[in-house]
């Protein structure tokens, strides 16, 4: 700026050497020398108008204003017969930007970085901006460990006062972390501490993770990880004295040294509570996780403060302040903590404001809220309300804030900000199952019809074995208490002939029904349904005898009125990436008198998730099923339970386990075949250790696992002969699996090894299923 001012003053002196002492009234203004800039642009910046008095002060101001635009590299003012003449020489414009030698970054990203620095096509060229752009490019390369990068810039003049800029980049070799050292550590070895860090020496996955490249942000996060590691193990005096990051003269290797002081390990000697407890000291002490005699852990202290804050927040004290003050006894290496509690004023919610719901009606969001307007503030109810709105799956994000009402000390507002997501879809797709082959599916659905929260879907799913055509409608709030009402019309076809180890039959079922969902607790729902369905049954030459006997007794067509009753509880932390919680489902189905069939079925399904670490989760699954007939009838064969395959006991063919029926081919008994026919009872158990792939730890759609499966279907726990005895029919397997929640649907792949198979079992060690199954 000083240089520009000096140039302007010199020009001003030269320009006004003939008339600086005289002033005049400007009759007209003429601009000369412009090529790209419009004359109107010059007039808009010029602080002089026709009719103004022009003097030396106005001339100085005008030259400064025009130089400040950055459009011109020279400005002169002249006068001729009281006409002000503005002579300018424009700065060149950038016509072209060429980048050579860039491999680490895509050119589009580099151009975007240059644009942020002020260099882009059609902009005015400036040497200072070009220097800034060079520094920006170097900064981007250094962030990737390219410390040896060299950037050579050349500018080439072009016609019409334009220039081309060439960036020739020599990226050089990426600098890698050669060694990470610690000084002052005695309680934990260098190896133990290095295992805590994200930054590390090159390994097999470094090409993907880039964790062998130094990053200031990563180092800061690693140092905080070290601090937490020590403080959570009682080292209250732990301190990081300094860190040194050095690079070798050839700019290829980086050495990191961390100087730390561990101090002594402290235990908790006493816990005290002071201040206004309000809810009682005994209850507060139950919320405090650190106990006298234990080794101090900062994480437990932080969680204790949060638990007390949330508890007071449930009673309306939204701005409670809790401080845990330590009393250090260095001689005995003990620390006593006093929790000072200042609840503040009790506040209530004045109103709930919702923003961002362009399609969804306010009432759809408000009915999910458990925090009411005019009621005392409750932290748990607000958090639960946010979760319930998020579970609608109508929004990409749900943010809830509780700002204080201006000029009020006892009121807060709840600000709900949502981002709408598309809730309707028209989908045509395909899936593939190793048993059913190609599966074509299409659906039209709208989860939020006209913003009312009602659901409608029309689904078509085809496969060699299962075909489904279904239409559904659900009103989740048929009553204000959250009772849902739904209707279904469906056609389901099953043809087992493609399953060579399965008793052959074909059923075509058409039906319609309604269902009610009644919430009985925050995470519990009871559902009741009644349907009417007609099933046409076909048997074949190779069908088991009992299938043919059933058709002889009941005919090829049956009418049934299934009444269903179920209870479900879902306490998972996430429906897709579950790390903790449980699910329970108890389902019962019974045929109502008046139909052709007399049977009942009961099943129970439970899953339990437990996280060992932030990335490793154990899942335990158990399933039980029981069915029978009544009024002297048996359970219809097409209502039997089945087991085997990707969703039960992996390593065995789909639905191939359990009792078998012998079919005589009519040629000789040597050619007899055994077909799985299902059974009236089912037991399945799975234990699965799930974790993300090491190089995709942040991907919330892909999981790898080790598993052990076991179970079967059977008719009796103990009976002579292997066809009904549980102990003879149960099968086990173990293996590895990969699950991917892809945009096209879930992909499940498993490689299993059966543990106690017999020669008659149909094995299938590799199994996969792709595409959503209905």
XYZ file of C-alpha atoms in Angstrom:
774
model
C 0.000 0.000 0.000
C 2.903 2.389 0.767
C 4.350 1.698 -2.684
C 0.999 2.363 -4.330
C 0.625 5.616 -2.407
C 4.105 6.722 -3.447
C 3.339 6.022 -7.111
C 0.077 7.871 -6.820
C 1.753 10.908 -5.293
C 4.420 10.976 -8.010
C 1.770 10.748 -10.705
C -0.237 13.405 -8.937
C 2.746 15.736 -8.853
C 3.401 15.197 -12.532
C -0.226 15.622 -13.483
C -0.886 18.778 -11.545
C 2.366 20.521 -12.255
C 0.553 22.741 -14.770
C -2.707 23.457 -12.937
C -2.286 22.359 -9.289
C -2.732 25.894 -8.104
C -5.987 26.399 -9.948
C -9.373 24.863 -9.273
C -12.229 24.581 -11.732
C -15.756 23.318 -12.098
C -15.883 19.989 -13.909
C -17.968 20.326 -17.070
C -17.407 16.745 -18.255
C -15.389 13.609 -17.445
C -13.674 11.477 -20.081
C -11.975 8.117 -19.487
C -9.155 6.969 -21.751
C -7.135 3.764 -21.921
C -9.759 1.225 -20.779
C -10.040 -2.079 -22.638
C -12.078 -4.430 -20.461
C -13.317 -2.174 -17.714
C -16.564 -0.326 -18.356
C -16.466 3.459 -18.136
C -19.351 3.263 -15.698
C -17.174 1.228 -13.347
C -14.562 4.003 -13.343
C -17.259 6.624 -12.720
C -18.645 4.595 -9.788
C -15.282 4.651 -7.993
C -14.362 8.215 -8.944
C -15.230 10.624 -6.087
C -15.733 13.491 -8.549
C -18.934 14.231 -10.469
C -19.841 16.676 -13.214
C -20.494 20.027 -11.573
C -18.085 19.446 -8.671
C -15.225 21.797 -7.971
C -11.946 20.085 -8.876
C -8.939 20.976 -6.787
C -5.717 19.380 -5.618
C -7.391 17.605 -2.693
C -10.073 16.088 -4.919
C -7.407 14.980 -7.414
C -5.441 13.183 -4.707
C -8.598 11.476 -3.472
C -9.546 10.381 -6.998
C -6.177 8.826 -7.756
C -6.174 6.931 -4.456
C -9.686 5.594 -5.106
C -8.857 4.309 -8.575
C -5.606 2.678 -7.444
C -7.471 1.009 -4.591
C -9.721 -0.858 -7.020
C -6.736 -2.999 -8.082
C -7.883 -2.748 -11.722
C -5.151 -0.356 -12.844
C -1.372 -0.230 -12.666
C -1.211 3.464 -13.668
C -3.635 6.381 -13.276
C -3.201 9.963 -14.558
C -5.505 12.980 -14.388
C -5.502 15.777 -16.982
C -7.663 18.781 -17.696
C -8.626 20.343 -20.965
C -11.083 23.246 -21.151
C -12.528 22.275 -17.742
C -12.966 18.679 -18.903
C -11.435 16.119 -16.516
C -9.544 13.425 -18.450
C -8.807 10.170 -16.610
C -6.018 8.190 -18.280
C -5.562 4.609 -17.021
C -3.448 1.584 -17.855
C -5.285 -1.604 -16.875
C -3.702 -4.517 -15.120
C -3.701 -7.671 -17.238
C -6.405 -10.314 -16.718
C -5.708 -13.982 -16.127
C -6.629 -15.842 -19.305
C -5.321 -19.307 -18.477
C -3.963 -21.305 -15.548
C -1.843 -24.367 -16.307
C -0.687 -26.823 -13.623
C 1.999 -29.355 -14.512
C 3.377 -32.185 -12.395
C 0.522 -32.468 -9.877
C -0.052 -36.088 -8.829
C -0.851 -35.902 -5.117
C -3.929 -33.714 -5.641
C -6.576 -33.537 -8.309
C -6.132 -30.425 -10.428
C -9.668 -29.261 -9.654
C -8.833 -29.154 -5.930
C -5.647 -27.195 -6.585
C -7.555 -24.732 -8.777
C -10.100 -24.318 -5.994
C -7.293 -23.514 -3.561
C -5.837 -20.974 -5.997
C -9.259 -19.386 -6.359
C -9.479 -18.917 -2.600
C -6.091 -17.191 -2.785
C -7.417 -14.811 -5.457
C -6.013 -16.470 -8.585
C -8.531 -17.735 -11.138
C -9.361 -17.237 -14.783
C -10.901 -13.840 -15.709
C -9.645 -12.209 -12.495
C -7.215 -9.301 -12.461
C -3.598 -10.438 -12.267
C -1.611 -9.304 -9.232
C 1.946 -10.269 -8.370
C 1.199 -10.197 -4.647
C -1.788 -12.518 -5.111
C 0.375 -14.852 -7.174
C 2.896 -15.075 -4.332
C 0.061 -15.816 -1.920
C -1.209 -18.550 -4.262
C 2.236 -20.167 -4.345
C 2.263 -20.262 -0.552
C -1.238 -21.811 -0.560
C -0.111 -24.571 -2.916
C 2.935 -25.294 -0.769
C 0.737 -25.390 2.325
C -1.493 -28.025 0.731
C 1.488 -30.176 -0.199
C 3.123 -29.817 3.211
C -0.149 -30.983 4.787
C 0.399 -34.241 2.855
C 4.011 -34.582 3.997
C 5.516 -33.240 0.759
C 8.105 -31.014 2.430
C 10.458 -31.164 -0.567
C 7.906 -29.730 -2.979
C 9.169 -27.082 -5.397
C 6.826 -24.772 -7.299
C 8.050 -22.670 -10.221
C 5.693 -20.011 -11.539
C 5.935 -18.278 -14.899
C 3.642 -15.726 -16.499
C 3.283 -15.426 -20.267
C 1.794 -12.239 -21.820
C -1.068 -12.763 -24.269
C -3.006 -10.523 -26.630
C -5.618 -8.076 -25.339
C -3.691 -7.387 -22.130
C -3.998 -10.909 -20.745
C -1.548 -13.357 -19.177
C -1.225 -17.113 -18.818
C 0.099 -18.502 -15.530
C 2.043 -21.771 -15.439
C 2.633 -23.672 -12.198
C 5.343 -26.299 -12.640
C 5.296 -28.560 -9.587
C 8.003 -30.961 -8.511
C 6.319 -32.824 -5.681
C 9.305 -34.749 -4.384
C 9.111 -37.685 -2.020
C 6.614 -37.741 0.832
C 8.289 -37.359 4.225
C 7.507 -40.272 6.521
C 7.654 -40.625 10.270
C 10.870 -42.477 10.963
C 10.651 -42.673 14.738
C 8.458 -41.595 17.663
C 10.317 -41.418 20.981
C 9.300 -40.681 24.550
C 11.467 -39.225 27.289
C 10.484 -39.520 30.945
C 8.144 -42.513 30.761
C 8.756 -45.284 33.296
C 5.303 -46.716 34.014
C 4.525 -47.439 30.358
C 6.930 -48.526 27.666
C 7.483 -46.684 24.398
C 5.714 -49.534 22.624
C 2.615 -49.198 24.824
C 2.440 -45.444 24.325
C 3.021 -45.626 20.585
C 0.101 -48.063 20.315
C -2.200 -45.285 21.595
C -1.263 -42.849 18.859
C -2.757 -42.328 15.439
C 0.568 -41.166 14.048
C 2.955 -44.069 13.528
C 5.801 -45.438 11.459
C 4.969 -46.798 7.983
C 3.131 -50.134 7.968
C 1.134 -52.256 5.537
C -1.883 -49.930 5.682
C -0.040 -46.601 5.564
C -0.791 -46.226 1.854
C -4.447 -45.906 2.805
C -4.504 -44.354 6.292
C -1.661 -41.841 5.696
C -0.930 -42.094 9.427
C 2.802 -42.191 8.720
C 2.606 -38.565 7.514
C 3.090 -35.862 10.111
C 0.120 -33.644 10.867
C 0.031 -30.933 13.510
C -3.650 -31.632 14.170
C -3.083 -35.376 14.531
C -0.166 -34.786 16.900
C -2.303 -32.497 19.086
C -5.009 -35.178 19.237
C -2.417 -37.855 20.058
C -1.016 -35.773 22.903
C -4.504 -35.420 24.355
C -4.919 -39.198 24.046
C -1.716 -39.642 26.053
C -2.974 -37.211 28.687
C -6.275 -39.069 29.001
C -4.456 -42.403 29.209
C -2.413 -41.269 32.217
C -5.162 -39.288 33.988
C -7.583 -42.207 33.667
C -5.021 -44.344 35.489
C -4.446 -42.029 38.427
C -1.435 -39.999 37.311
C -2.714 -36.611 38.407
C 0.653 -34.885 38.008
C 1.169 -36.054 34.440
C 2.403 -33.313 32.150
C 3.751 -33.056 28.627
C 6.768 -30.802 28.964
C 7.512 -30.365 25.275
C 7.398 -31.947 21.835
C 10.061 -31.764 19.167
C 9.389 -32.443 15.513
C 12.494 -32.551 13.322
C 13.059 -33.426 9.694
C 16.238 -34.693 8.067
C 18.169 -32.379 5.691
C 16.922 -34.351 2.673
C 13.317 -33.647 3.799
C 12.432 -37.345 3.752
C 12.312 -38.553 7.383
C 10.559 -37.052 10.397
C 11.465 -37.668 14.028
C 9.013 -36.905 16.846
C 10.114 -36.719 20.479
C 7.692 -36.259 23.376
C 9.102 -35.140 26.735
C 6.733 -36.000 29.584
C 6.538 -36.206 33.343
C 4.482 -39.108 34.685
C 4.395 -38.328 38.385
C 2.941 -40.698 40.970
C -0.285 -42.654 40.819
C -3.002 -41.245 43.092
C -5.909 -42.929 44.772
C -9.168 -41.349 45.876
C -9.167 -40.852 49.634
C -12.571 -39.257 50.145
C -15.625 -37.900 48.330
C -17.555 -34.936 49.708
C -20.657 -33.139 48.509
C -21.218 -29.440 49.172
C -23.552 -26.701 48.021
C -27.276 -26.910 47.314
C -27.897 -30.578 46.667
C -31.694 -30.181 46.257
C -32.204 -33.845 45.332
C -30.447 -35.190 48.403
C -26.843 -36.094 49.050
C -27.540 -39.824 49.031
C -28.908 -39.712 45.472
C -26.021 -37.556 44.319
C -23.486 -39.996 45.747
C -25.090 -42.772 43.701
C -24.339 -40.723 40.580
C -20.668 -40.308 41.488
C -18.694 -43.110 39.821
C -15.350 -42.609 41.559
C -15.186 -44.201 44.997
C -12.780 -43.872 47.943
C -9.951 -46.384 47.735
C -10.033 -46.586 43.939
C -7.343 -45.338 41.595
C -8.347 -41.916 40.292
C -9.809 -41.872 36.757
C -10.568 -38.569 35.045
C -13.127 -40.212 32.742
C -15.176 -41.357 35.748
C -14.935 -37.867 37.233
C -16.187 -36.294 34.000
C -19.031 -38.800 33.704
C -20.007 -38.157 37.324
C -20.243 -34.410 36.747
C -22.349 -34.992 33.642
C -24.649 -37.416 35.474
C -25.282 -34.896 38.276
C -25.818 -32.087 35.763
C -28.329 -34.182 33.806
C -30.113 -35.231 36.980
C -30.563 -31.626 38.095
C -31.577 -30.745 34.542
C -34.421 -33.254 34.827
C -35.851 -31.184 37.690
C -35.662 -27.934 35.755
C -32.201 -26.731 36.762
C -30.911 -26.363 33.220
C -27.916 -24.207 34.135
C -26.555 -26.162 37.080
C -22.829 -25.777 37.690
C -20.884 -28.643 39.289
C -17.206 -28.408 40.132
C -15.094 -31.222 41.581
C -12.296 -29.577 43.553
C -9.354 -31.813 44.492
C -7.402 -31.771 47.728
C -4.010 -33.260 46.936
C -2.054 -35.198 49.557
C 1.278 -35.572 47.738
C 2.968 -37.328 50.631
C 0.469 -40.192 50.714
C -0.312 -39.934 46.992
C -4.029 -39.444 47.633
C -6.657 -36.979 46.465
C -9.971 -36.067 48.038
C -12.677 -34.524 45.870
C -15.431 -32.152 46.901
C -18.324 -31.808 44.493
C -19.617 -28.247 44.813
C -23.146 -28.015 43.464
C -24.731 -24.772 42.341
C -28.107 -25.642 40.787
C -28.900 -22.093 39.718
C -32.483 -21.068 39.142
C -35.174 -23.526 38.149
C -36.383 -22.873 34.636
C -39.262 -23.971 32.487
C -39.721 -24.182 28.728
C -41.537 -21.180 27.315
C -42.053 -22.521 23.802
C -40.733 -24.972 21.206
C -39.747 -23.449 17.859
C -39.249 -25.683 14.829
C -37.322 -24.588 11.758
C -36.331 -26.282 8.509
C -39.420 -28.506 8.088
C -40.463 -27.304 4.674
C -42.618 -30.381 3.950
C -43.251 -32.056 7.282
C -45.992 -30.552 9.402
C -45.119 -29.148 12.816
C -47.483 -31.552 14.522
C -45.565 -34.581 13.170
C -42.466 -33.350 15.018
C -44.246 -32.055 18.104
C -46.041 -35.345 18.775
C -42.632 -37.009 19.170
C -41.619 -34.540 21.876
C -41.698 -35.654 25.489
C -40.732 -32.194 26.737
C -43.862 -30.038 26.850
C -44.190 -26.283 26.575
C -44.878 -24.642 29.904
C -43.378 -27.571 31.848
C -40.183 -27.630 33.864
C -37.063 -28.204 31.816
C -36.031 -31.885 31.683
C -32.702 -32.889 30.143
C -33.682 -36.529 29.691
C -37.005 -35.653 28.059
C -35.334 -33.235 25.652
C -32.705 -35.824 24.702
C -35.380 -38.479 24.256
C -37.418 -36.087 22.107
C -34.449 -35.511 19.837
C -33.915 -39.271 19.463
C -37.587 -39.845 18.643
C -37.590 -37.141 15.958
C -34.395 -38.579 14.519
C -35.947 -42.067 14.392
C -38.637 -40.788 12.034
C -36.005 -40.910 9.267
C -37.619 -37.836 7.735
C -34.569 -35.646 8.332
C -30.866 -35.724 7.541
C -30.074 -33.961 10.794
C -31.876 -32.911 13.955
C -30.325 -30.253 16.191
C -31.857 -29.141 19.479
C -30.727 -26.111 21.472
C -32.102 -24.578 24.677
C -31.206 -20.870 24.699
C -32.265 -18.708 27.619
C -35.124 -16.297 27.001
C -33.748 -12.731 26.812
C -34.233 -10.741 30.026
C -35.620 -13.826 31.787
C -33.764 -15.916 34.354
C -36.305 -18.708 34.688
C -37.254 -19.480 31.075
C -35.696 -21.215 28.107
C -36.855 -21.883 24.572
C -36.256 -25.090 22.641
C -34.957 -24.444 19.145
C -35.373 -27.454 16.861
C -33.516 -27.222 13.564
C -34.137 -30.022 11.068
C -32.897 -30.688 7.574
C -35.469 -32.406 5.398
C -34.537 -35.502 3.445
C -36.432 -37.131 0.558
C -39.006 -39.500 2.038
C -40.556 -40.790 -1.161
C -38.904 -43.176 -3.544
C -39.500 -44.980 -6.782
C -37.015 -47.805 -7.010
C -36.254 -50.456 -9.521
C -33.407 -52.743 -8.648
C -32.028 -56.221 -8.552
C -30.529 -58.494 -5.966
C -28.865 -61.838 -6.068
C -29.149 -64.755 -3.675
C -27.006 -67.833 -4.108
C -30.140 -70.000 -3.724
C -32.806 -67.899 -5.412
C -30.705 -66.505 -8.242
C -31.605 -63.163 -9.738
C -34.230 -61.232 -7.786
C -35.936 -58.297 -9.456
C -37.640 -55.797 -7.221
C -39.400 -52.517 -7.511
C -41.185 -50.319 -5.060
C -43.059 -47.074 -4.762
C -43.144 -45.730 -1.231
C -43.738 -42.542 0.655
C -42.855 -42.475 4.344
C -44.328 -39.044 4.886
C -47.406 -38.564 2.719
C -48.144 -34.839 2.332
C -46.053 -34.204 5.435
C -48.487 -36.099 7.676
C -46.073 -38.841 8.757
C -48.277 -41.559 7.249
C -46.621 -44.381 5.307
C -47.584 -46.030 2.036
C -45.692 -48.569 -0.029
C -46.219 -50.778 -3.047
C -43.602 -53.542 -3.357
C -42.830 -56.133 -5.980
C -40.148 -58.725 -5.331
C -39.395 -61.692 -7.565
C -37.212 -64.713 -7.070
C -37.021 -68.333 -8.101
C -38.308 -69.435 -4.685
C -40.081 -66.445 -3.125
C -42.275 -63.912 -4.884
C -44.024 -61.095 -3.061
C -46.506 -58.463 -4.217
C -47.671 -56.242 -1.380
C -49.324 -52.893 -0.696
C -49.249 -51.346 2.780
C -50.569 -48.245 4.506
C -49.795 -47.184 8.072
C -50.969 -44.269 10.159
C -48.487 -44.179 13.077
C -50.724 -41.868 15.103
C -54.209 -43.226 14.518
C -54.907 -41.965 18.025
C -53.247 -39.111 19.914
C -51.689 -41.696 22.235
C -49.593 -43.127 19.420
C -51.676 -46.183 18.501
C -50.886 -47.043 14.891
C -53.269 -48.536 12.346
C -52.156 -50.316 9.196
C -53.630 -52.249 6.290
C -51.951 -54.835 4.068
C -52.893 -56.561 0.846
C -50.462 -59.195 -0.377
C -49.759 -62.126 -2.631
C -46.927 -64.475 -1.646
C -45.766 -67.402 -3.740
C -43.332 -70.098 -2.592
C -41.902 -72.667 -4.989
C -39.284 -74.976 -3.463
C -38.456 -76.936 -6.601
C -35.181 -74.995 -7.248
C -33.963 -76.206 -3.831
C -32.695 -79.666 -4.676
C -32.427 -80.716 -1.030
C -35.849 -79.496 -0.028
C -39.200 -81.269 -0.137
C -40.940 -79.999 -3.253
C -44.168 -78.028 -3.012
C -45.678 -74.808 -4.268
C -48.036 -72.425 -2.498
C -49.834 -69.339 -3.738
C -51.231 -67.200 -0.946
C -53.468 -64.173 -1.335
C -54.568 -62.210 1.670
C -55.518 -58.944 3.288
C -55.464 -57.776 6.863
C -55.158 -54.952 9.337
C -52.871 -54.372 12.296
C -52.733 -52.177 15.355
C -49.579 -51.077 17.144
C -50.034 -50.075 20.766
C -47.096 -48.464 22.608
C -46.991 -49.662 26.198
C -43.661 -48.028 27.126
C -41.122 -45.714 25.555
C -39.317 -48.568 23.765
C -42.026 -51.248 23.858
C -44.847 -51.838 21.450
C -47.564 -54.490 21.268
C -49.008 -55.282 17.851
C -52.266 -57.028 17.010
C -53.218 -58.156 13.529
C -55.939 -60.130 11.790
C -55.880 -61.299 8.188
C -57.853 -63.466 5.827
C -55.898 -65.512 3.327
C -56.426 -68.198 0.763
C -53.621 -70.660 -0.005
C -53.490 -72.884 -3.082
C -51.169 -75.876 -2.604
C -49.535 -77.905 -5.324
C -47.573 -81.125 -4.869
C -45.452 -82.976 -7.375
C -44.184 -86.428 -8.167
C -41.132 -85.861 -5.995
C -43.084 -84.322 -3.122
C -42.760 -86.029 0.285
C -45.599 -88.368 1.220
C -46.775 -86.257 4.141
C -47.242 -83.258 1.833
C -49.448 -85.344 -0.401
C -51.334 -86.690 2.611
C -52.053 -83.120 3.748
C -53.528 -82.253 0.346
C -55.661 -85.388 0.455
C -57.043 -84.373 3.873
C -57.531 -80.623 3.395
C -57.651 -80.255 -0.371
C -55.579 -78.131 -2.747
C -57.058 -74.886 -1.447
C -57.398 -73.707 2.163
C -58.896 -70.635 3.780
C -57.221 -69.325 6.916
C -57.767 -66.433 9.330
C -54.416 -65.878 11.106
C -54.547 -63.753 14.252
C -51.140 -62.345 15.214
C -50.009 -60.831 18.497
C -46.492 -59.581 19.097
C -44.427 -57.607 21.556
C -41.232 -55.816 20.557
C -38.642 -53.898 22.546
C -35.798 -52.021 20.877
C -33.100 -50.456 23.032
C -30.280 -50.334 20.506
C -28.172 -47.205 20.190
C -28.430 -47.407 16.384
C -30.459 -49.453 13.940
C -27.619 -49.629 11.393
C -24.336 -49.414 13.317
C -25.326 -51.025 16.608
C -22.737 -51.031 19.389
C -24.852 -51.523 22.505
C -28.365 -52.360 23.594
C -30.849 -55.169 23.122
C -33.803 -56.129 20.972
C -36.608 -58.502 21.940
C -39.487 -59.768 19.864
C -42.172 -62.212 20.943
C -44.491 -63.232 18.129
C -47.568 -65.412 18.163
C -49.824 -66.598 15.351
C -53.005 -68.645 15.706
C -55.636 -69.632 13.200
C -59.074 -68.340 14.168
C -61.870 -70.956 14.166
C -63.953 -70.784 10.995
C -61.094 -71.477 8.629
C -59.794 -74.774 7.267
C -56.682 -74.857 9.445
C -56.210 -75.249 13.209
C -52.708 -74.349 14.351
C -50.654 -71.941 16.445
C -47.041 -70.746 16.399
C -44.973 -68.874 18.975
C -41.459 -67.525 18.459
C -39.038 -65.432 20.483
C -36.050 -63.540 19.063
C -33.464 -61.699 21.154
C -30.243 -59.852 20.320
C -27.723 -58.453 22.774
C -24.906 -56.068 21.855
C -21.917 -55.219 24.006
C -18.941 -53.000 23.087
C -15.491 -53.996 24.282
C -13.919 -50.920 22.704
C -15.002 -48.013 20.529
C -14.758 -50.262 17.487
C -15.307 -53.864 18.665
C -18.798 -55.190 19.434
C -20.031 -58.612 20.558
C -23.477 -59.693 19.379
C -25.329 -62.632 20.943
C -28.461 -63.812 19.126
C -30.961 -66.417 20.342
C -34.131 -67.641 18.658
C -36.792 -70.089 19.785
C -39.877 -71.248 17.941
C -42.711 -73.633 18.771
C -45.762 -74.615 16.764
C -48.515 -77.249 16.813
C -52.069 -77.922 15.763
C -55.178 -78.040 17.901
C -58.554 -79.757 17.691
C -56.761 -82.957 16.767
C -54.964 -81.456 13.753
C -51.269 -81.103 13.043
C -49.247 -78.035 12.170
C -49.583 -77.506 8.372
C -46.329 -78.420 6.655
C -46.024 -75.036 4.954
C -46.141 -73.372 8.405
C -43.143 -75.375 9.646
C -39.966 -73.778 10.966
C -36.757 -74.155 8.951
C -33.052 -73.592 9.604
C -29.795 -73.414 7.692
C -28.362 -70.653 5.539
C -27.085 -67.123 5.816
C -29.689 -65.999 8.358
C -29.443 -68.911 10.799
C -26.654 -71.539 10.716
C -24.074 -70.595 8.122
C -22.118 -73.293 6.314
C -25.251 -75.369 5.664
C -27.547 -75.013 2.693
C -30.634 -72.819 2.962
C -33.415 -74.496 5.019
C -31.641 -77.859 4.768
C -31.373 -78.761 8.465
C -33.751 -80.759 10.611
C -35.936 -83.819 9.960
C -35.992 -85.322 6.483
C -38.574 -87.353 4.632
C -37.626 -90.258 2.404
C -38.979 -90.308 -1.138
C -38.863 -93.508 -3.201
C -38.116 -92.599 -6.802
C -39.753 -95.709 -8.150
C -36.509 -97.061 -9.619
C -34.876 -98.631 -6.592
C -34.285 -97.942 -2.955
C -30.662 -97.197 -3.797
C -31.813 -93.983 -5.467
C -33.798 -92.813 -2.441
C -33.451 -89.121 -1.631
C -33.887 -87.314 1.687
C -35.702 -83.966 1.693
C -35.749 -81.356 4.471
C -39.349 -80.893 5.542
C -39.042 -78.495 8.472
C -40.352 -79.112 11.973
C -42.544 -77.742 14.726
C -39.691 -76.439 16.878
C -36.684 -74.222 16.161
C -33.607 -73.283 18.201
C -30.885 -71.015 16.793
C -27.989 -69.287 18.526
C -25.252 -67.036 17.156
C -22.235 -65.341 18.722
C -20.538 -62.762 16.521
C -17.583 -60.472 17.197
C -17.954 -57.485 14.880
C -15.503 -54.733 14.019
C -14.761 -52.374 11.102
C -11.952 -53.087 8.688
C -8.729 -51.494 10.004
C -8.338 -49.187 7.019
C -12.062 -48.256 6.999
C -12.634 -47.679 10.691
C -14.772 -44.574 10.116
C -17.034 -46.287 7.568
C -20.378 -46.897 9.270
C -21.709 -49.234 6.599
C -19.076 -51.997 6.474
C -18.356 -54.597 9.162
C -16.186 -57.675 9.443
C -16.882 -60.435 11.991
C -15.943 -63.805 13.430
C -18.915 -66.005 14.306
C -20.045 -69.261 15.843
C -23.512 -70.548 14.887
C -25.567 -73.399 16.224
C -29.109 -74.737 16.081
C -31.651 -76.735 14.127
C -35.368 -77.481 13.774
C -36.853 -80.605 15.348
C -40.077 -82.172 16.569
C -39.113 -83.684 19.935
C -36.247 -83.259 22.362
C -35.842 -87.014 22.722
C -37.185 -89.816 20.578
C -35.556 -92.925 19.156
C -34.087 -92.286 15.738
C -32.348 -89.206 14.313
C -35.322 -87.721 12.490
C -36.877 -85.977 15.495
C -34.229 -85.951 18.245
C -32.791 -82.494 18.960
C -29.413 -83.853 20.058
C -29.001 -85.698 16.767
C -30.154 -82.839 14.537
C -28.342 -79.826 16.061
C -25.480 -78.478 13.931
C -22.631 -76.034 14.609
C -20.366 -73.921 12.415
C -17.766 -71.169 12.682
C -16.259 -68.726 10.241
C -15.860 -65.156 9.089
C -18.401 -62.762 7.595
C -18.665 -59.367 5.944
C -21.755 -57.154 6.073
C -22.156 -54.067 3.919
C -25.183 -51.786 4.042
C -24.875 -50.663 0.432
C -27.088 -48.130 -1.367
C -28.653 -51.068 -3.274
C -29.443 -53.021 -0.117
C -27.584 -55.180 2.390
C -24.792 -57.421 1.198
C -23.990 -60.377 3.462
C -21.051 -62.628 2.700
C -19.858 -65.495 4.890
C -17.246 -68.231 4.760
C -18.109 -70.965 7.261
C -16.700 -74.296 8.362
C -19.266 -76.819 9.683
C -18.093 -78.386 12.940
C -20.219 -81.552 13.313
C -21.682 -82.279 9.891
C -22.638 -85.766 8.758
C -22.440 -87.235 5.222
C -26.130 -86.627 4.505
C -25.860 -82.869 5.247
C -25.875 -80.479 2.329
C -22.969 -78.085 2.967
C -22.431 -74.663 1.544
C -19.337 -73.047 3.022
C -19.493 -69.835 1.001
C -22.794 -67.961 1.115
C -23.907 -64.501 0.156
C -27.078 -62.528 -0.267
C -27.429 -59.169 -1.968
C -30.533 -57.042 -2.117
C -33.320 -56.382 0.317
C -35.554 -59.386 0.984
C -39.245 -58.880 1.884
